[in-house]
Amino acid sequence: DAGVIQSPRHEVTEMGQEVTLRCKPISGHDYLFWYRQTMMRGLELLIYFNNNVPIDDSGMPEDRFSAKMPNASFSTLKIQPSEPRDSAVYFCASREGVDSPLHFGNGTRLTVT
Amino acid sequence: GNSVTQMEGPVTLSEEAFLTINCTYTATGYPSLFWYVQYPGEGLQLLLKATKADDKGSNKGFEATYRKETTSFHLEKGSVQVSDSAVYFCALITGSGYALNFGKGTSLLVTP
């Protein structure tokens, strides 16, 4: 079991550029979550999917953020255009079922200059 | 709504000291409660959990008891090690929800 795989590990970009973060959940997991972690706000849930369908995106901060899950083994989080306040660590996590533990990837550290 | 409040860190302890990290919660219904641990440069990992009142979760010498009367789930360890240095997150999920609500995390530093 390779765990949840996120790429890239680090991303540095200039304000206004498009950023795409990628996630491969654990095979067989039906739920996928995107979280953002900052010192000020801690861990914030952005969006989650069940069986590739977005269920709750109320945590997505603005229309600049979008997430997709085209199939059970891949999800993307896109920010367009990026801003310095988007700098954070973005985590993807997956879970097999409602009562199963959450498995996190190692995160993508995004820096927008 | 649901929320979790953790004690502010950082917490600095000497090796073999006793650890307590406080966690209280507000929830509708009957939540399940969790502690997750985050080591530097990594994602969060489940440390322990409790699904109903008076349950005690335990793992790697850590334990926490689900106290409904005080809406608390404090994390304890009798003798910490340097390798326990990490950030600890308290979290909950209710039966009507599918996503965990996390506290802000408490940083623990254990010195030799």
Short mmCIF file of C-alpha atoms in Angstrom, two decimals:
data_model
loop_
_atom_site.label_atom_id
_atom_site.label_comp_id
_atom_site.label_asym_id
_atom_site.label_seq_id
_atom_site.Cartn_x
_atom_site.Cartn_y
_atom_site.Cartn_z
CA ASP A 1 0.00 0.00 0.00
CA ALA A 2 1.69 3.20 -1.20
CA GLY A 3 -0.58 5.48 0.77
CA VAL A 4 -2.05 8.72 -0.51
CA ILE A 5 0.31 10.27 -3.04
CA GLN A 6 0.45 13.99 -3.63
CA SER A 7 2.44 15.97 -6.16
CA PRO A 8 4.35 18.16 -6.27
CA ARG A 9 5.79 18.26 -2.72
CA HIS A 10 6.73 21.90 -3.14
CA GLU A 11 5.44 24.53 -5.53
CA VAL A 12 6.69 28.08 -5.84
CA THR A 13 4.87 30.35 -8.23
CA GLU A 14 4.24 34.00 -8.93
CA MET A 15 1.01 35.77 -8.19
CA GLY A 16 -1.46 35.43 -11.04
CA GLN A 17 -0.20 32.07 -12.23
CA GLU A 18 -2.30 28.93 -12.36
CA VAL A 19 -1.43 26.20 -9.87
CA THR A 20 -2.53 22.56 -10.08
CA LEU A 21 -2.11 20.18 -7.18
CA ARG A 22 -2.52 16.46 -7.71
CA CYS A 23 -3.63 13.55 -5.56
CA LYS A 24 -3.82 9.80 -5.93
CA PRO A 25 -5.93 8.27 -3.15
CA ILE A 26 -5.51 4.80 -1.73
CA SER A 27 -7.08 2.22 -4.01
CA GLY A 28 -10.55 1.25 -2.86
CA HIS A 29 -11.15 4.38 -0.82
CA ASP A 30 -14.52 5.95 -1.61
CA TYR A 31 -13.97 9.33 0.03
CA LEU A 32 -11.40 11.96 -0.91
CA PHE A 33 -10.79 15.20 0.96
CA TRP A 34 -8.76 18.34 0.28
CA TYR A 35 -7.53 20.29 3.32
CA ARG A 36 -5.48 23.47 3.64
CA GLN A 37 -3.17 24.05 6.60
CA THR A 38 -1.89 27.44 7.75
CA MET A 39 -0.51 28.70 11.03
CA MET A 40 -3.34 31.18 11.43
CA ARG A 41 -6.32 29.00 10.62
CA GLY A 42 -5.05 25.47 11.21
CA LEU A 43 -6.59 22.71 9.09
CA GLU A 44 -9.48 23.77 6.93
CA LEU A 45 -11.62 21.41 4.88
CA LEU A 46 -11.92 22.73 1.33
CA ILE A 47 -13.96 20.06 -0.43
CA TYR A 48 -14.67 16.36 -0.35
CA PHE A 49 -15.80 13.73 -2.82
CA ASN A 50 -17.69 10.48 -2.44
CA ASN A 51 -17.38 8.02 -5.32
CA ASN A 52 -15.84 10.80 -7.46
CA VAL A 53 -18.80 13.14 -6.89
CA PRO A 54 -18.24 16.44 -5.04
CA ILE A 55 -20.41 16.37 -1.91
CA ASP A 56 -19.49 19.53 -0.02
CA ASP A 57 -17.45 22.39 -1.44
CA SER A 58 -18.55 25.00 1.07
CA GLY A 59 -14.98 25.31 2.31
CA MET A 60 -13.59 26.41 -1.03
CA PRO A 61 -12.56 29.98 -0.32
CA GLU A 62 -13.31 31.61 -3.67
CA ASP A 63 -14.17 30.93 -7.27
CA ARG A 64 -10.46 30.95 -7.96
CA PHE A 65 -10.38 27.47 -6.41
CA SER A 66 -11.73 24.42 -8.21
CA ALA A 67 -11.40 20.69 -7.67
CA LYS A 68 -12.11 17.70 -9.85
CA MET A 69 -12.08 13.96 -9.52
CA PRO A 70 -12.33 12.49 -13.02
CA ASN A 71 -11.89 8.93 -11.76
CA ALA A 72 -11.44 6.95 -8.56
CA SER A 73 -7.64 7.18 -8.64
CA PHE A 74 -7.02 10.85 -9.33
CA SER A 75 -8.04 14.29 -8.13
CA THR A 76 -6.81 17.82 -8.78
CA LEU A 77 -7.10 21.09 -6.92
CA LYS A 78 -6.59 24.12 -9.12
CA ILE A 79 -6.06 27.74 -8.17
CA GLN A 80 -6.41 30.31 -10.93
CA PRO A 81 -5.19 32.99 -10.54
CA SER A 82 -3.06 32.35 -7.48
CA GLU A 83 -2.47 35.00 -4.79
CA PRO A 84 0.12 35.29 -1.99
CA ARG A 85 -2.56 34.56 0.64
CA ASP A 86 -3.03 31.13 -0.93
CA SER A 87 0.40 30.13 0.42
CA ALA A 88 -0.17 27.11 2.65
CA VAL A 89 0.29 23.36 2.84
CA TYR A 90 -2.45 21.54 0.96
CA PHE A 91 -3.30 18.02 2.05
CA CYS A 92 -5.24 15.34 0.28
CA ALA A 93 -6.75 12.54 2.36
CA SER A 94 -8.82 9.47 1.60
CA ARG A 95 -11.00 7.08 3.51
CA GLU A 96 -12.52 3.73 2.75
CA GLY A 97 -15.88 4.31 4.39
CA VAL A 98 -17.67 6.58 6.84
CA ASP A 99 -16.30 4.74 9.89
CA SER A 100 -12.78 4.25 8.57
CA PRO A 101 -9.76 6.32 9.58
CA LEU A 102 -8.59 9.14 7.38
CA HIS A 103 -5.28 8.63 5.54
CA PHE A 104 -3.33 11.75 4.64
CA GLY A 105 -0.77 12.39 1.95
CA ASN A 106 2.44 14.24 2.80
CA GLY A 107 1.06 17.49 1.46
CA THR A 108 2.05 20.09 -1.12
CA ARG A 109 3.71 23.22 0.25
CA LEU A 110 2.57 26.10 -1.96
CA THR A 111 4.34 29.44 -1.94
CA VAL A 112 2.90 32.26 -4.02
CA THR A 113 5.19 35.29 -4.36
CA GLY B 1 -22.13 23.70 14.67
CA ASN B 2 -19.36 21.25 15.46
CA SER B 3 -16.04 22.50 16.77
CA VAL B 4 -12.95 21.39 18.65
CA THR B 5 -10.84 23.51 20.99
CA GLN B 6 -7.32 22.51 21.94
CA MET B 7 -4.90 24.03 24.37
CA GLU B 8 -2.45 26.46 22.84
CA GLY B 9 1.07 25.31 22.31
CA PRO B 10 3.90 24.89 22.10
CA VAL B 11 4.28 22.45 24.94
CA THR B 12 7.86 21.76 25.96
CA LEU B 13 8.66 18.80 28.22
CA SER B 14 11.69 16.90 29.34
CA GLU B 15 12.01 13.25 28.40
CA GLU B 16 10.03 10.93 30.71
CA ALA B 17 7.72 13.73 31.85
CA PHE B 18 3.94 13.31 32.00
CA LEU B 19 1.95 14.75 29.11
CA THR B 20 -1.55 16.15 29.00
CA ILE B 21 -2.99 17.97 26.00
CA ASN B 22 -6.48 19.28 26.61
CA CYS B 23 -9.27 18.99 24.08
CA THR B 24 -12.91 20.00 24.41
CA TYR B 25 -15.62 19.82 21.81
CA THR B 26 -19.01 21.12 20.80
CA ALA B 27 -21.16 18.87 18.68
CA THR B 28 -24.70 18.07 17.72
CA GLY B 29 -25.54 14.44 18.21
CA TYR B 30 -23.01 11.90 19.42
CA PRO B 31 -19.61 12.42 17.86
CA SER B 32 -16.72 10.04 17.45
CA LEU B 33 -13.48 11.56 18.73
CA PHE B 34 -9.94 11.23 17.41
CA TRP B 35 -6.36 12.23 18.04
CA TYR B 36 -4.10 12.61 15.02
CA VAL B 37 -0.35 13.22 15.07
CA GLN B 38 1.71 15.11 12.48
CA TYR B 39 5.47 14.64 12.30
CA PRO B 40 7.57 17.27 10.51
CA GLY B 41 7.12 17.22 6.75
CA GLU B 42 4.41 14.59 6.86
CA GLY B 43 0.65 14.34 6.76
CA LEU B 44 -1.50 13.54 9.76
CA GLN B 45 -1.72 9.98 11.09
CA LEU B 46 -4.44 8.53 13.27
CA LEU B 47 -3.14 8.03 16.81
CA LEU B 48 -6.26 6.83 18.62
CA LYS B 49 -10.02 7.13 18.64
CA ALA B 50 -13.13 6.63 20.78
CA THR B 51 -16.61 6.25 19.39
CA LYS B 52 -18.86 6.54 22.44
CA ALA B 53 -18.98 8.00 25.93
CA ASP B 54 -16.56 6.49 28.48
CA ASP B 55 -14.58 4.71 25.75
CA LYS B 56 -10.82 4.92 26.16
CA GLY B 57 -8.67 5.02 23.05
CA SER B 58 -5.02 4.02 23.39
CA ASN B 59 -1.98 3.56 21.18
CA LYS B 60 1.82 3.78 21.59
CA GLY B 61 1.47 4.67 25.27
CA PHE B 62 -0.97 7.49 24.58
CA GLU B 63 -4.53 7.36 25.83
CA ALA B 64 -7.64 9.51 25.89
CA THR B 65 -11.07 8.97 27.47
CA TYR B 66 -14.30 10.20 25.91
CA ARG B 67 -15.98 12.27 28.63
CA LYS B 68 -19.49 13.25 27.62
CA GLU B 69 -20.25 15.09 30.86
CA THR B 70 -17.35 17.47 30.37
CA THR B 71 -17.31 17.25 26.52
CA SER B 72 -13.61 16.47 26.67
CA PHE B 73 -11.09 14.09 25.15
CA HIS B 74 -7.76 14.94 26.76
CA LEU B 75 -4.63 13.20 25.47
CA GLU B 76 -2.22 11.76 28.06
CA LYS B 77 1.04 9.86 28.14
CA GLY B 78 2.84 8.80 31.26
CA SER B 79 6.41 9.15 30.00
CA VAL B 80 7.17 11.06 26.80
CA GLN B 81 10.12 10.42 24.53
CA VAL B 82 12.04 12.72 22.21
CA SER B 83 10.46 10.85 19.29
CA ASP B 84 7.01 12.02 20.45
CA SER B 85 7.87 15.56 19.34
CA ALA B 86 5.16 16.42 16.82
CA VAL B 87 1.93 18.35 16.40
CA TYR B 88 -1.16 16.72 17.87
CA PHE B 89 -4.67 17.34 16.55
CA CYS B 90 -7.95 16.57 18.23
CA ALA B 91 -10.86 15.93 15.85
CA LEU B 92 -14.47 14.84 15.77
CA ILE B 93 -17.02 13.52 13.36
CA THR B 94 -20.73 13.16 13.89
CA GLY B 95 -23.02 10.55 12.48
CA SER B 96 -24.62 13.13 10.23
CA GLY B 97 -21.35 14.28 8.74
CA TYR B 98 -18.66 12.78 6.59
CA ALA B 99 -15.71 15.05 7.27
CA LEU B 100 -13.67 15.53 10.40
CA ASN B 101 -13.57 18.83 12.26
CA PHE B 102 -10.02 19.41 13.50
CA GLY B 103 -8.70 21.54 16.30
CA LYS B 104 -5.84 23.93 15.54
CA GLY B 105 -3.20 21.52 16.77
CA THR B 106 -0.81 21.55 19.71
CA SER B 107 2.91 21.43 19.11
CA LEU B 108 4.89 19.21 21.50
CA LEU B 109 8.65 19.40 21.89
CA VAL B 110 10.37 16.83 24.08
CA THR B 111 13.95 17.58 25.06
CA PRO B 112 16.54 15.01 26.20
#
